[in-house]
Amino acid sequence: MQFQVMNSPFSQEQVELLNRLVPTLTETQQIWLSGYLTAINSSNTTLHITPNVTTVIAPNSPIAISREVTVLFGSQTGNGQGLAKALSLKLEERGFQVALSSMSDFKSNTLKKVQNLLIVASTHGEGTPPDNAIPFYEFLHSKRAPKLEDLQFSVLALGDSSYEFYCQTGKDFDKRLEELGGKRLSPRVDCDLDYDESAAEWIDNVLTNLSGTIESTGTVGAVTATESGKLTEQSSYSRTSPFKAEVLENLNLNGRGSDRETRHLELSLEGSNLQYEPGDCVGIYPENSLGLVELLIEKMEWNSEELVSVNKKGEERPLREALLNNFEITVLTKPLLEQAAKLSSNNELQELVGLGREVELRNYLDGRDLLDLVQDFAPWNGSAHEFVSLLRKMPPRLYSIASSSKASPDEVHLTIRTVQYEAHGRDRYGVCSTQCAERLQPGEQLSMYIHHNPNFKLPTNSDTPIIMIGPGTGVAPFRAFLEEREESNAEGKAWLFYGDQHLLTDFLYQLDFQRWVKDGVLTRMDVAFSRDTNKKVYVQHRMLEKSRELYQWLEEGASVYICGDEKHMAHDVHNTLITILEQEGGKSTDEAVAYLADMQQQRRYQRDVY
């Protein structure tokens, strides 16, 4: 397109200059110029250009606009890291110079120089930062944190609204950056487990406010990362477009008479182009129990064929199908009850969500589902469409991969323990685990995707010794680790601490591990079966028994991996490691804590906990 005096507000001299300049601009230069022109808000705006930095000085403009953006992520399972990478790509496409970093790798003393800071932070456990966010989190909340009057920032918080301290880490970062003088570039967004649409909107807002142009990012999730951090072309299947994997095997790993049921699933990836590494997970989109769905529809006197919206795009499904596949109905959250109270005529629900009732509300949420809610607080107002619009989308269930693709090409193996318990007068069942145990036969299909977890990976040097601690289903990724090391002929030593209830019925993958010990792939194995003796023995007790050898492995540079329950097992194992460092290394408690923190910094101490 050629500029002309007749079709533009420019003079003849300006038209001639533009027609010579514009065709020579690269796409990056065009984006840069567009953002600059949008930022101008008065006739006496001044432009200063230095290498890689553009500063726009305008009246009433509190913060200079820089083309440099720092993106920091704190992520335990990789969701936050994946979103941070997707954001960085979008920024680079628009001509920004991006510094992407884990919070644990970021040099905190350079924070004062940062002008544009974007944070993606997940919340782990009961409101605590993920492991790789702790150093930066502690620095920011310490007296050493600098004043940040020249900073503009925005925070994307990831969490799970079924927890009391929902998105707390992101909220803490947002509040603290403001306290230090930073100005919000874009409001914080809190994302639940179904974060895709909310995260995409946040990225849109950030890009718009940084570049001054309105551009749509569409959906997030087409980007993944390998262990080395390099971006790779992804399969056409992803979290937002799952693959229908055929079930090849579905076996119970527990012996007859066990109180537990643990399924070993083998899924076919043939034709998917999905790739994974040991330490990654599979995300499964499960199906709710048909019986629970029908009871819910009956109780509410809904029409099972009524069309309801299942996403922000306005796509519709029959109510019965939507409740089966699209919405979570087995977990209650505080936000759900607060919104549901607006559709209820029951004063008890209004009081329960009121101020000062946090303890009662927390107790009610524990172990109850949507059927409990509609039964306990009838009568209800509003349509099925209005009620369903309050529900969060069915979140995928993540399971550690128990296989190496080198050992089982075009397959992925999972270890899933069936969840069943009684609460509030009814039997309760884990949505995905029960589907796999009771309603999934070989030849049928599961909707799944690969969830890459760069924070739980084997050492790049295969000669490095590894110590693996994983009771119960926490042993799943270590089966993958050992398969990988066997196929790669790794020379490094390997030590497994494994535990469960009973040796005879609950030793998962016993033959595999015993074969690896015999073949030298697994150097040593220590087991703890808590119900076989009068005194309960757990993996941390076995660690203490072997404390001297374990400390020697640490001093030799061994990497430590923990997988399993975060609240109890991982906490106890962490404290046991501190005790071993104190006893065998002659360290004070502070020195032992610092030793483990340094191991985390070196990626020699990694945890996959839940």
Coordinates of C-alpha atoms in Angstrom, one line a residue:
M1 CA 0.0 0.0 0.0
Q2 CA 1.3 3.4 -1.0
F3 CA 0.6 6.5 1.1
Q4 CA -1.0 9.4 -0.7
V5 CA -2.0 12.9 0.3
M6 CA -5.6 12.1 -0.6
N7 CA -5.9 8.9 1.5
S8 CA -3.9 10.1 4.6
P9 CA -3.5 13.1 7.0
F10 CA 0.1 13.6 5.9
S11 CA 1.7 16.3 3.8
Q12 CA 3.3 15.6 0.4
E13 CA 6.8 15.7 2.0
Q14 CA 5.7 13.3 4.8
V15 CA 4.1 10.9 2.3
E16 CA 7.3 10.7 0.3
L17 CA 9.3 10.0 3.4
L18 CA 6.9 7.3 4.6
N19 CA 6.7 5.6 1.2
R20 CA 10.5 5.3 1.2
L21 CA 10.7 4.1 4.9
V22 CA 7.8 1.7 5.5
P23 CA 8.6 -0.9 2.8
T24 CA 12.1 -1.3 4.3
L25 CA 10.9 -2.1 7.8
T26 CA 11.1 -5.6 9.1
E27 CA 8.2 -7.1 11.0
T28 CA 10.0 -6.5 14.3
Q29 CA 10.6 -2.9 13.4
Q30 CA 7.0 -2.4 12.5
I31 CA 5.9 -3.8 15.9
W32 CA 8.4 -1.7 17.7
L33 CA 7.2 1.5 15.9
S34 CA 3.6 0.6 16.5
G35 CA 4.2 0.3 20.3
Y36 CA 6.1 3.5 20.4
L37 CA 3.5 5.5 18.5
T38 CA 0.8 4.2 20.8
A39 CA 2.8 5.2 23.8
I40 CA 3.0 8.8 22.7
N41 CA 0.4 10.8 24.6
S42 CA 1.5 14.4 24.0
S43 CA 3.2 16.6 21.5
N44 CA 6.4 17.1 23.6
T45 CA 7.1 13.4 24.1
T46 CA 10.8 12.6 23.7
L47 CA 12.4 9.5 22.3
H48 CA 15.8 8.3 23.6
I49 CA 17.4 5.2 22.0
T50 CA 20.2 3.2 23.4
P51 CA 21.1 -0.4 22.4
N52 CA 18.1 -2.7 23.1
V53 CA 16.3 -0.1 25.1
T54 CA 13.8 2.5 24.1
T55 CA 12.7 5.1 26.6
V56 CA 9.6 7.2 26.1
I57 CA 9.6 10.3 28.3
A58 CA 6.2 11.9 28.4
P59 CA 4.3 14.2 30.8
N60 CA 2.5 12.3 33.5
S61 CA 4.2 9.1 32.5
P62 CA 5.4 7.5 35.8
I63 CA 7.4 4.7 34.3
A64 CA 9.7 4.6 31.2
I65 CA 8.7 2.0 28.6
S66 CA 11.6 -0.5 28.0
R67 CA 11.8 -3.2 25.3
E68 CA 13.5 -5.5 27.9
V69 CA 11.2 -7.8 29.8
T70 CA 12.2 -10.2 32.6
V71 CA 9.9 -13.3 33.0
L72 CA 10.3 -15.2 36.2
F73 CA 8.6 -18.5 37.0
G74 CA 8.1 -20.5 40.2
S75 CA 6.8 -23.9 39.2
Q76 CA 6.7 -27.3 40.9
T77 CA 5.2 -29.5 38.2
G78 CA 6.0 -27.5 35.1
N79 CA 2.6 -25.7 34.4
G80 CA 4.0 -22.3 35.3
Q81 CA 7.2 -22.9 33.4
G82 CA 5.3 -23.9 30.3
L83 CA 3.2 -20.7 30.5
A84 CA 6.2 -18.6 31.1
K85 CA 7.9 -20.0 28.0
A86 CA 4.7 -19.4 25.9
L87 CA 4.6 -15.8 27.1
S88 CA 8.3 -15.3 26.3
L89 CA 7.7 -16.5 22.8
K90 CA 4.8 -14.1 22.3
L91 CA 6.9 -11.3 23.6
E92 CA 9.9 -12.1 21.3
E93 CA 7.6 -12.3 18.3
R94 CA 6.6 -8.7 19.1
G95 CA 10.2 -7.5 19.2
F96 CA 10.8 -7.5 23.0
Q97 CA 14.1 -8.7 24.4
V98 CA 13.2 -11.3 27.0
A99 CA 15.1 -12.7 29.9
L100 CA 13.3 -15.9 31.0
S101 CA 14.4 -17.5 34.2
S102 CA 13.4 -19.8 37.0
M103 CA 13.3 -17.8 40.2
S104 CA 16.0 -20.0 41.7
D105 CA 18.4 -19.0 38.9
F106 CA 17.6 -15.3 38.9
K107 CA 20.3 -13.0 40.4
S108 CA 18.3 -11.1 43.0
N109 CA 20.8 -8.3 43.2
T110 CA 19.9 -7.3 39.6
L111 CA 16.2 -6.8 40.5
K112 CA 16.7 -3.1 41.0
K113 CA 17.7 -2.7 37.3
V114 CA 14.6 -4.5 36.0
Q115 CA 11.9 -2.2 34.6
N116 CA 9.4 -4.8 33.2
L117 CA 8.8 -7.9 35.4
L118 CA 6.3 -10.6 34.6
I119 CA 5.8 -13.4 37.2
V120 CA 4.2 -16.8 36.8
A121 CA 3.9 -18.4 40.2
S122 CA 2.2 -21.6 41.4
T123 CA 1.2 -22.2 44.9
H124 CA 2.3 -25.5 46.4
G125 CA 0.7 -27.5 49.2
E126 CA -1.0 -25.3 51.9
G127 CA -0.1 -21.9 50.5
T128 CA 3.7 -22.3 50.2
P129 CA 6.0 -21.4 47.2
P130 CA 7.2 -24.2 45.0
D131 CA 10.8 -25.3 45.6
N132 CA 12.4 -23.2 42.8
A133 CA 10.6 -20.1 44.0
I134 CA 11.8 -20.1 47.6
P135 CA 15.1 -18.2 47.2
F136 CA 13.5 -15.3 45.4
Y137 CA 10.4 -15.3 47.6
E138 CA 12.5 -15.1 50.7
F139 CA 14.7 -12.4 49.2
L140 CA 11.7 -10.3 48.2
H141 CA 10.2 -10.5 51.7
S142 CA 13.5 -9.7 53.4
K143 CA 15.0 -6.4 54.5
R144 CA 17.5 -6.8 51.6
A145 CA 14.7 -6.2 49.0
P146 CA 15.3 -2.9 47.2
K147 CA 12.8 -0.1 46.5
L148 CA 11.3 -0.7 43.0
E149 CA 9.8 2.7 42.1
D150 CA 10.9 2.2 38.4
L151 CA 9.3 -1.2 38.1
Q152 CA 6.2 -2.2 36.3
F153 CA 5.0 -5.7 36.9
S154 CA 2.2 -8.2 36.5
V155 CA 1.6 -11.6 38.2
L156 CA -0.1 -14.7 36.9
A157 CA -1.0 -16.9 39.9
L158 CA -1.7 -20.7 39.6
G159 CA -3.5 -22.7 42.2
D160 CA -6.3 -25.0 43.2
S161 CA -9.4 -23.3 44.7
S162 CA -10.2 -26.4 46.7
Y163 CA -7.3 -25.4 49.0
E164 CA -7.7 -22.8 51.7
F165 CA -4.8 -20.6 50.6
Y166 CA -5.7 -20.5 46.9
C167 CA -3.0 -18.9 44.7
Q168 CA -1.4 -17.5 47.9
T169 CA 2.2 -17.4 46.5
G170 CA 1.1 -15.3 43.5
K171 CA -0.9 -13.0 45.8
D172 CA 2.1 -12.6 48.1
F173 CA 4.4 -11.6 45.1
D174 CA 1.7 -9.2 43.8
K175 CA 1.3 -7.5 47.2
R176 CA 5.1 -7.3 48.0
L177 CA 6.1 -5.8 44.6
E178 CA 3.5 -3.1 45.2
E179 CA 4.8 -2.5 48.7
L180 CA 8.3 -2.0 47.3
G181 CA 7.0 0.7 44.9
G182 CA 6.3 -1.3 41.8
K183 CA 3.3 -0.3 39.5
R184 CA 1.0 -2.9 38.0
L185 CA 1.3 -3.2 34.3
S186 CA -1.7 -5.4 34.3
P187 CA -3.9 -6.7 37.2
R188 CA -3.0 -10.1 38.8
V189 CA -5.0 -13.0 37.5
D190 CA -5.6 -16.1 39.7
C191 CA -6.0 -19.3 37.8
D192 CA -7.7 -22.5 39.0
L193 CA -6.8 -26.0 37.7
D194 CA -8.6 -25.2 34.5
Y195 CA -6.2 -22.3 33.8
D196 CA -6.0 -22.2 30.0
E197 CA -8.6 -19.5 29.2
S198 CA -7.7 -17.3 32.2
A199 CA -3.9 -17.6 31.4
A200 CA -4.5 -16.7 27.8
E201 CA -6.5 -13.6 28.8
W202 CA -3.7 -12.5 31.1
I203 CA -1.1 -12.9 28.4
D204 CA -3.3 -10.9 26.0
N205 CA -3.6 -8.1 28.6
V206 CA 0.2 -8.1 29.3
L207 CA 1.1 -8.0 25.6
T208 CA -1.5 -5.2 24.9
N209 CA -0.2 -3.1 27.7
L210 CA 3.5 -3.6 26.9
S211 CA 3.2 -3.1 23.1
G212 CA 0.3 -0.8 23.0
T213 CA -1.4 -2.9 20.4
I214 CA -4.4 -5.2 20.8
E215 CA -3.5 -8.6 19.6
S216 CA -5.0 -12.0 20.5
T217 CA -2.8 -14.9 21.6
G218 CA -5.5 -17.5 21.2
T219 CA -5.0 -20.6 23.4
V220 CA -1.9 -21.3 25.3
G221 CA -0.3 -24.7 25.2
A222 CA 1.3 -25.3 21.8
V223 CA 4.8 -24.9 23.2
T224 CA 6.7 -27.4 25.2
A225 CA 10.3 -27.7 26.4
T226 CA 12.9 -30.4 26.6
E227 CA 15.1 -31.0 29.5
S228 CA 17.8 -28.7 28.0
G229 CA 15.3 -25.9 27.8
K230 CA 15.2 -25.7 24.0
L231 CA 11.8 -25.2 22.5
T232 CA 10.6 -28.1 20.3
E233 CA 7.8 -28.5 17.9
Q234 CA 4.9 -30.1 19.7
S235 CA 2.6 -32.9 18.7
S236 CA -0.8 -31.7 17.5
Y237 CA -2.1 -33.2 20.8
S238 CA -1.8 -31.2 24.0
R239 CA -3.6 -30.3 27.2
T240 CA -6.2 -28.3 25.2
S241 CA -6.4 -31.0 22.5
P242 CA -5.9 -34.4 24.1
F243 CA -5.1 -37.7 22.4
K244 CA -7.4 -40.7 22.5
A245 CA -5.0 -43.3 23.7
E246 CA -5.9 -47.0 23.4
V247 CA -5.5 -49.0 26.6
L248 CA -3.2 -52.0 26.0
E249 CA -3.0 -53.4 29.5
N250 CA -4.8 -52.7 32.8
L251 CA -3.4 -54.8 35.6
N252 CA -3.7 -54.9 39.4
L253 CA -0.2 -54.7 40.9
N254 CA -1.3 -55.7 44.4
G255 CA -1.6 -59.3 45.5
R256 CA -4.7 -61.1 46.7
G257 CA -5.7 -60.0 50.2
S258 CA -4.2 -56.5 50.0
D259 CA -6.2 -53.6 51.4
R260 CA -5.1 -51.6 48.3
E261 CA -5.6 -51.7 44.6
T262 CA -3.0 -50.2 42.3
R263 CA -3.4 -50.3 38.5
H264 CA -0.6 -50.6 36.0
L265 CA -1.8 -49.0 32.8
E266 CA -0.1 -49.3 29.4
L267 CA -1.4 -46.8 26.8
S268 CA -0.6 -46.7 23.1
L269 CA 0.9 -43.5 21.7
E270 CA 1.0 -44.8 18.2
G271 CA 0.3 -42.1 15.6
S272 CA 0.3 -39.3 18.2
N273 CA 3.9 -38.0 17.8
L274 CA 3.8 -37.5 21.6
Q275 CA 7.2 -37.6 23.2
Y276 CA 8.2 -37.8 26.8
E277 CA 11.2 -38.2 29.1
P278 CA 11.5 -39.9 32.5
G279 CA 10.2 -37.5 35.1
D280 CA 7.3 -36.3 32.9
C281 CA 3.6 -37.0 33.7
V282 CA 0.5 -38.0 31.8
G283 CA -2.6 -35.8 32.2
I284 CA -5.8 -37.8 32.0
Y285 CA -9.2 -36.2 31.5
P286 CA -11.5 -38.7 33.4
E287 CA -15.2 -39.3 33.2
N288 CA -17.4 -38.8 36.2
S289 CA -19.5 -41.6 37.6
L290 CA -22.8 -42.0 35.6
G291 CA -24.6 -42.9 38.8
L292 CA -23.5 -39.7 40.5
V293 CA -24.5 -37.6 37.5
E294 CA -27.9 -39.2 37.3
L295 CA -28.6 -38.7 41.1
L296 CA -27.6 -35.1 40.7
I297 CA -30.0 -34.5 37.7
E298 CA -32.8 -36.3 39.5
K299 CA -32.3 -34.3 42.8
M300 CA -32.4 -31.0 40.9
E301 CA -35.2 -32.1 38.6
W302 CA -33.2 -31.1 35.5
N303 CA -33.7 -32.2 31.9
S304 CA -30.7 -34.3 31.1
E305 CA -30.9 -33.3 27.4
E306 CA -31.0 -29.5 28.0
L307 CA -28.1 -27.8 26.3
V308 CA -25.6 -26.0 28.5
S309 CA -22.5 -24.0 27.7
V310 CA -19.2 -25.8 28.4
N311 CA -16.7 -23.0 27.8
K312 CA -16.3 -19.3 27.2
K313 CA -16.6 -19.8 23.4
G314 CA -20.2 -20.8 23.9
E315 CA -20.0 -24.4 22.8
E316 CA -22.9 -26.4 24.1
R317 CA -23.5 -30.0 25.2
P318 CA -26.5 -31.9 26.6
L319 CA -26.5 -31.5 30.4
R320 CA -25.9 -35.2 31.1
E321 CA -22.9 -35.3 28.7
A322 CA -21.5 -32.1 30.2
L323 CA -21.7 -33.3 33.7
L324 CA -20.1 -36.6 32.8
N325 CA -17.1 -35.1 30.8
N326 CA -16.8 -31.4 31.2
F327 CA -17.3 -30.3 34.8
E328 CA -15.9 -31.3 38.2
I329 CA -18.7 -32.5 40.5
T330 CA -16.8 -34.4 43.2
V331 CA -14.9 -31.5 44.8
L332 CA -16.4 -28.5 46.5
T333 CA -14.5 -25.2 46.8
K334 CA -15.1 -21.9 48.7
P335 CA -15.7 -19.9 45.5
L336 CA -18.3 -22.4 44.3
L337 CA -20.3 -22.2 47.6
E338 CA -20.1 -18.4 47.6
Q339 CA -21.6 -18.3 44.1
A340 CA -24.1 -21.1 44.7
A341 CA -25.4 -19.1 47.7
K342 CA -26.8 -16.6 45.3
L343 CA -29.0 -19.4 43.8
S344 CA -30.2 -20.8 47.1
S345 CA -33.1 -19.7 49.3
N346 CA -31.6 -21.6 52.2
N347 CA -30.4 -19.2 54.9
E348 CA -28.0 -21.8 56.3
L349 CA -25.9 -21.6 53.2
Q350 CA -25.9 -17.8 53.3
E351 CA -24.6 -18.0 56.9
L352 CA -22.0 -20.7 56.1
V353 CA -20.3 -18.5 53.5
G354 CA -20.6 -15.4 55.7
L355 CA -17.8 -13.6 57.5
G356 CA -16.3 -15.4 60.6
R357 CA -17.4 -18.9 59.5
E358 CA -14.1 -20.0 57.9
V359 CA -13.6 -23.0 60.2
E360 CA -17.1 -24.3 59.6
L361 CA -16.9 -23.7 55.9
R362 CA -13.6 -25.6 55.7
N363 CA -15.0 -28.5 57.6
Y364 CA -18.0 -28.6 55.3
L365 CA -15.9 -28.6 52.2
D366 CA -13.8 -31.6 53.3
G367 CA -14.9 -34.8 51.7
R368 CA -18.2 -33.6 50.2
D369 CA -19.3 -33.2 46.6
L370 CA -21.9 -31.4 44.5
L371 CA -24.7 -33.9 45.4
D372 CA -24.1 -33.1 49.1
L373 CA -24.4 -29.4 48.3
V374 CA -27.7 -29.6 46.4
Q375 CA -29.2 -32.0 49.0
D376 CA -28.1 -30.0 52.1
F377 CA -29.1 -26.5 50.9
A378 CA -32.4 -26.8 48.9
P379 CA -34.5 -25.2 47.6
W380 CA -32.6 -23.9 44.6
N381 CA -33.4 -21.1 42.2
G382 CA -32.2 -20.7 38.6
S383 CA -31.8 -22.9 35.6
A384 CA -29.5 -25.8 35.0
H385 CA -27.5 -23.5 32.7
E386 CA -27.0 -21.0 35.5
F387 CA -26.0 -23.6 38.1
V388 CA -23.6 -25.4 35.7
S389 CA -22.0 -22.1 34.9
L390 CA -20.7 -22.0 38.5
L391 CA -18.7 -25.2 38.2
R392 CA -15.1 -25.4 37.3
K393 CA -14.0 -27.4 34.3
M394 CA -13.0 -31.0 34.8
P395 CA -9.3 -30.7 35.6
P396 CA -6.9 -33.4 34.3
R397 CA -5.4 -35.8 36.7
L398 CA -1.6 -36.0 36.6
Y399 CA 0.2 -39.3 37.0
S400 CA 4.0 -39.8 36.9
I401 CA 5.1 -41.8 33.9
A402 CA 6.5 -45.2 34.9
S403 CA 8.2 -46.1 31.7
S404 CA 11.1 -45.0 29.4
S405 CA 10.2 -44.5 25.7
K406 CA 13.5 -46.1 24.9
A407 CA 12.4 -49.3 26.5
S408 CA 8.7 -49.1 25.3
P409 CA 8.5 -47.1 22.1
D410 CA 5.0 -45.7 21.3
E411 CA 3.8 -46.6 24.7
V412 CA 3.5 -44.9 28.1
H413 CA 3.0 -46.7 31.4
L414 CA 1.2 -45.4 34.5
T415 CA 0.8 -46.4 38.1
I416 CA -2.6 -45.4 39.6
R417 CA -3.8 -46.3 43.1
T418 CA -7.6 -46.6 43.4
V419 CA -9.0 -44.1 45.8
Q420 CA -12.1 -45.2 47.9
Y421 CA -13.2 -44.1 51.3
E422 CA -16.4 -43.4 53.3
A423 CA -17.3 -39.8 54.4
H424 CA -20.5 -38.2 55.7
G425 CA -22.5 -41.3 55.3
R426 CA -21.6 -42.1 51.7
D427 CA -18.9 -44.1 49.9
R428 CA -16.6 -41.8 47.9
Y429 CA -14.5 -42.7 44.9
G430 CA -11.6 -41.0 43.1
V431 CA -12.8 -39.9 39.7
C432 CA -10.0 -41.1 37.6
S433 CA -8.6 -44.0 39.7
T434 CA -12.0 -45.6 40.0
Q435 CA -12.7 -45.2 36.3
C436 CA -9.4 -46.9 35.5
A437 CA -10.0 -49.7 38.1
E438 CA -13.7 -50.5 37.3
R439 CA -14.7 -49.1 34.0
L440 CA -11.6 -49.3 31.7
Q441 CA -10.8 -52.4 29.6
P442 CA -8.0 -53.0 27.1
G443 CA -9.1 -51.8 23.7
E444 CA -10.9 -48.8 25.2
Q445 CA -9.6 -45.2 25.1
L446 CA -8.5 -42.5 27.5
S447 CA -8.2 -38.8 26.7
M448 CA -4.6 -37.9 27.7
Y449 CA -1.7 -35.6 27.0
I450 CA 2.0 -35.4 28.0
H451 CA 2.7 -33.0 30.8
H452 CA 6.4 -32.1 30.7
N453 CA 8.0 -31.6 34.0
P454 CA 11.5 -30.0 33.6
N455 CA 11.9 -29.9 37.4
F456 CA 12.2 -33.7 37.9
K457 CA 14.9 -35.0 35.5
L458 CA 17.8 -37.4 35.6
P459 CA 21.3 -35.8 35.7
T460 CA 22.7 -34.9 32.3
N461 CA 25.8 -36.9 33.2
S462 CA 24.8 -40.5 33.4
D463 CA 27.8 -41.2 35.7
T464 CA 26.2 -39.2 38.5
P465 CA 25.0 -41.4 41.4
I466 CA 21.3 -41.1 42.1
I467 CA 19.3 -41.7 45.3
M468 CA 15.5 -42.3 44.8
I469 CA 13.0 -42.2 47.6
G470 CA 9.5 -43.2 46.6
P471 CA 7.1 -45.2 48.7
G472 CA 3.9 -46.6 47.2
T473 CA 3.0 -45.1 43.8
G474 CA 5.8 -42.6 44.4
V475 CA 8.0 -45.3 42.9
A476 CA 6.5 -44.9 39.4
P477 CA 9.0 -42.3 38.0
F478 CA 11.9 -44.4 39.4
R479 CA 10.8 -47.3 37.3
A480 CA 11.1 -44.9 34.4
F481 CA 14.5 -43.7 35.6
L482 CA 15.9 -47.2 35.8
E483 CA 14.5 -48.3 32.5
E484 CA 16.2 -45.2 30.9
R485 CA 19.5 -45.9 32.6
E486 CA 19.4 -49.5 31.6
E487 CA 18.8 -48.6 28.0
S488 CA 21.5 -46.0 28.0
N489 CA 24.0 -48.2 29.7
A490 CA 24.5 -45.6 32.4
E491 CA 27.5 -46.1 34.7
G492 CA 26.3 -44.1 37.7
K493 CA 25.3 -45.8 40.9
A494 CA 21.6 -45.9 41.9
W495 CA 20.0 -46.4 45.3
L496 CA 16.3 -46.9 45.9
F497 CA 14.4 -46.5 49.1
Y498 CA 10.9 -48.0 48.7
G499 CA 8.1 -48.7 51.2
D500 CA 4.5 -49.8 51.4
Q501 CA 2.3 -51.7 53.8
H502 CA 3.0 -55.4 53.3
L503 CA 5.9 -57.2 51.5
L504 CA 3.8 -60.1 50.2
T505 CA 1.0 -58.1 48.7
D506 CA 2.1 -54.5 48.2
F507 CA 5.6 -54.6 46.7
L508 CA 5.0 -52.8 43.4
Y509 CA 7.1 -53.8 40.4
Q510 CA 9.0 -56.2 42.7
L511 CA 10.4 -58.4 39.9
D512 CA 11.6 -55.4 37.9
F513 CA 13.6 -53.9 40.8
Q514 CA 15.0 -57.3 41.9
R515 CA 16.2 -57.9 38.3
W516 CA 17.8 -54.5 38.2
V517 CA 19.6 -55.2 41.5
K518 CA 20.9 -58.5 40.0
D519 CA 22.0 -56.9 36.8
G520 CA 23.7 -53.9 38.5
V521 CA 21.4 -51.2 37.1
L522 CA 20.2 -50.7 40.7
T523 CA 23.2 -50.6 43.0
R524 CA 21.3 -51.1 46.2
M525 CA 17.7 -51.1 47.5
D526 CA 16.3 -50.6 51.0
V527 CA 12.7 -51.4 51.7
A528 CA 10.3 -50.6 54.5
F529 CA 6.9 -52.4 54.9
S530 CA 5.1 -50.5 57.7
R531 CA 2.5 -53.1 58.6
D532 CA 4.7 -56.2 58.7
T533 CA 6.1 -55.4 62.2
N534 CA 4.7 -54.2 65.5
K535 CA 6.5 -50.9 65.1
K536 CA 5.8 -49.0 61.9
V537 CA 8.9 -48.6 59.8
Y538 CA 9.0 -46.0 57.0
V539 CA 11.6 -45.1 54.3
Q540 CA 13.0 -42.3 56.5
H541 CA 13.8 -44.9 59.1
R542 CA 15.8 -46.9 56.6
M543 CA 17.6 -43.8 55.5
L544 CA 18.7 -43.2 59.1
E545 CA 19.9 -46.8 59.4
K546 CA 22.1 -46.2 56.4
S547 CA 23.0 -42.6 57.3
R548 CA 26.8 -42.9 56.9
E549 CA 26.7 -44.5 53.4
L550 CA 24.0 -42.0 52.4
Y551 CA 26.1 -39.0 53.4
Q552 CA 29.0 -40.4 51.5
W553 CA 26.9 -40.6 48.4
L554 CA 25.9 -37.0 48.9
E555 CA 29.5 -36.0 49.3
E556 CA 30.3 -37.8 46.0
G557 CA 27.8 -35.6 44.2
A558 CA 24.7 -37.9 44.2
S559 CA 21.4 -36.4 43.1
V560 CA 18.4 -37.0 45.4
Y561 CA 14.9 -37.5 44.1
I562 CA 11.7 -37.7 46.2
C563 CA 8.3 -38.6 44.9
G564 CA 5.0 -39.0 46.8
D565 CA 3.0 -37.4 49.5
E566 CA 4.2 -33.9 50.2
K567 CA 2.4 -33.3 53.5
H568 CA 3.8 -36.2 55.4
M569 CA 6.4 -38.4 53.6
A570 CA 8.3 -35.7 51.7
H571 CA 8.3 -33.5 54.8
D572 CA 9.7 -36.3 57.0
V573 CA 12.3 -37.3 54.4
H574 CA 13.5 -33.7 54.1
N575 CA 13.9 -33.5 57.9
T576 CA 15.7 -36.9 57.9
L577 CA 18.2 -35.6 55.3
I578 CA 18.9 -32.6 57.6
T579 CA 19.4 -34.9 60.5
I580 CA 21.9 -37.1 58.5
L581 CA 23.8 -34.0 57.4
E582 CA 24.0 -32.9 61.0
Q583 CA 25.1 -36.3 62.4
E584 CA 27.4 -37.5 59.7
G585 CA 28.6 -34.2 58.4
G586 CA 29.0 -32.4 61.7
K587 CA 26.9 -29.5 60.4
S588 CA 24.6 -27.2 62.4
T589 CA 21.0 -27.1 61.5
D590 CA 21.4 -23.9 59.5
E591 CA 24.4 -25.4 57.6
A592 CA 22.4 -28.5 56.8
V593 CA 19.5 -26.5 55.5
A594 CA 21.9 -24.4 53.4
Y595 CA 23.5 -27.6 52.1
L596 CA 20.1 -28.9 50.8
A597 CA 19.3 -25.4 49.4
D598 CA 22.5 -25.5 47.5
M599 CA 21.7 -29.0 46.2
Q600 CA 18.3 -27.6 45.0
Q601 CA 20.1 -24.7 43.3
Q602 CA 22.4 -27.3 41.5
R603 CA 19.3 -29.4 40.6
R604 CA 20.7 -32.2 42.7
Y605 CA 17.7 -32.2 45.0
Q606 CA 14.4 -32.6 43.1
R607 CA 10.9 -33.4 44.4
D608 CA 7.8 -34.5 42.6
V609 CA 5.3 -34.3 45.4
Y610 CA 1.5 -33.9 45.7

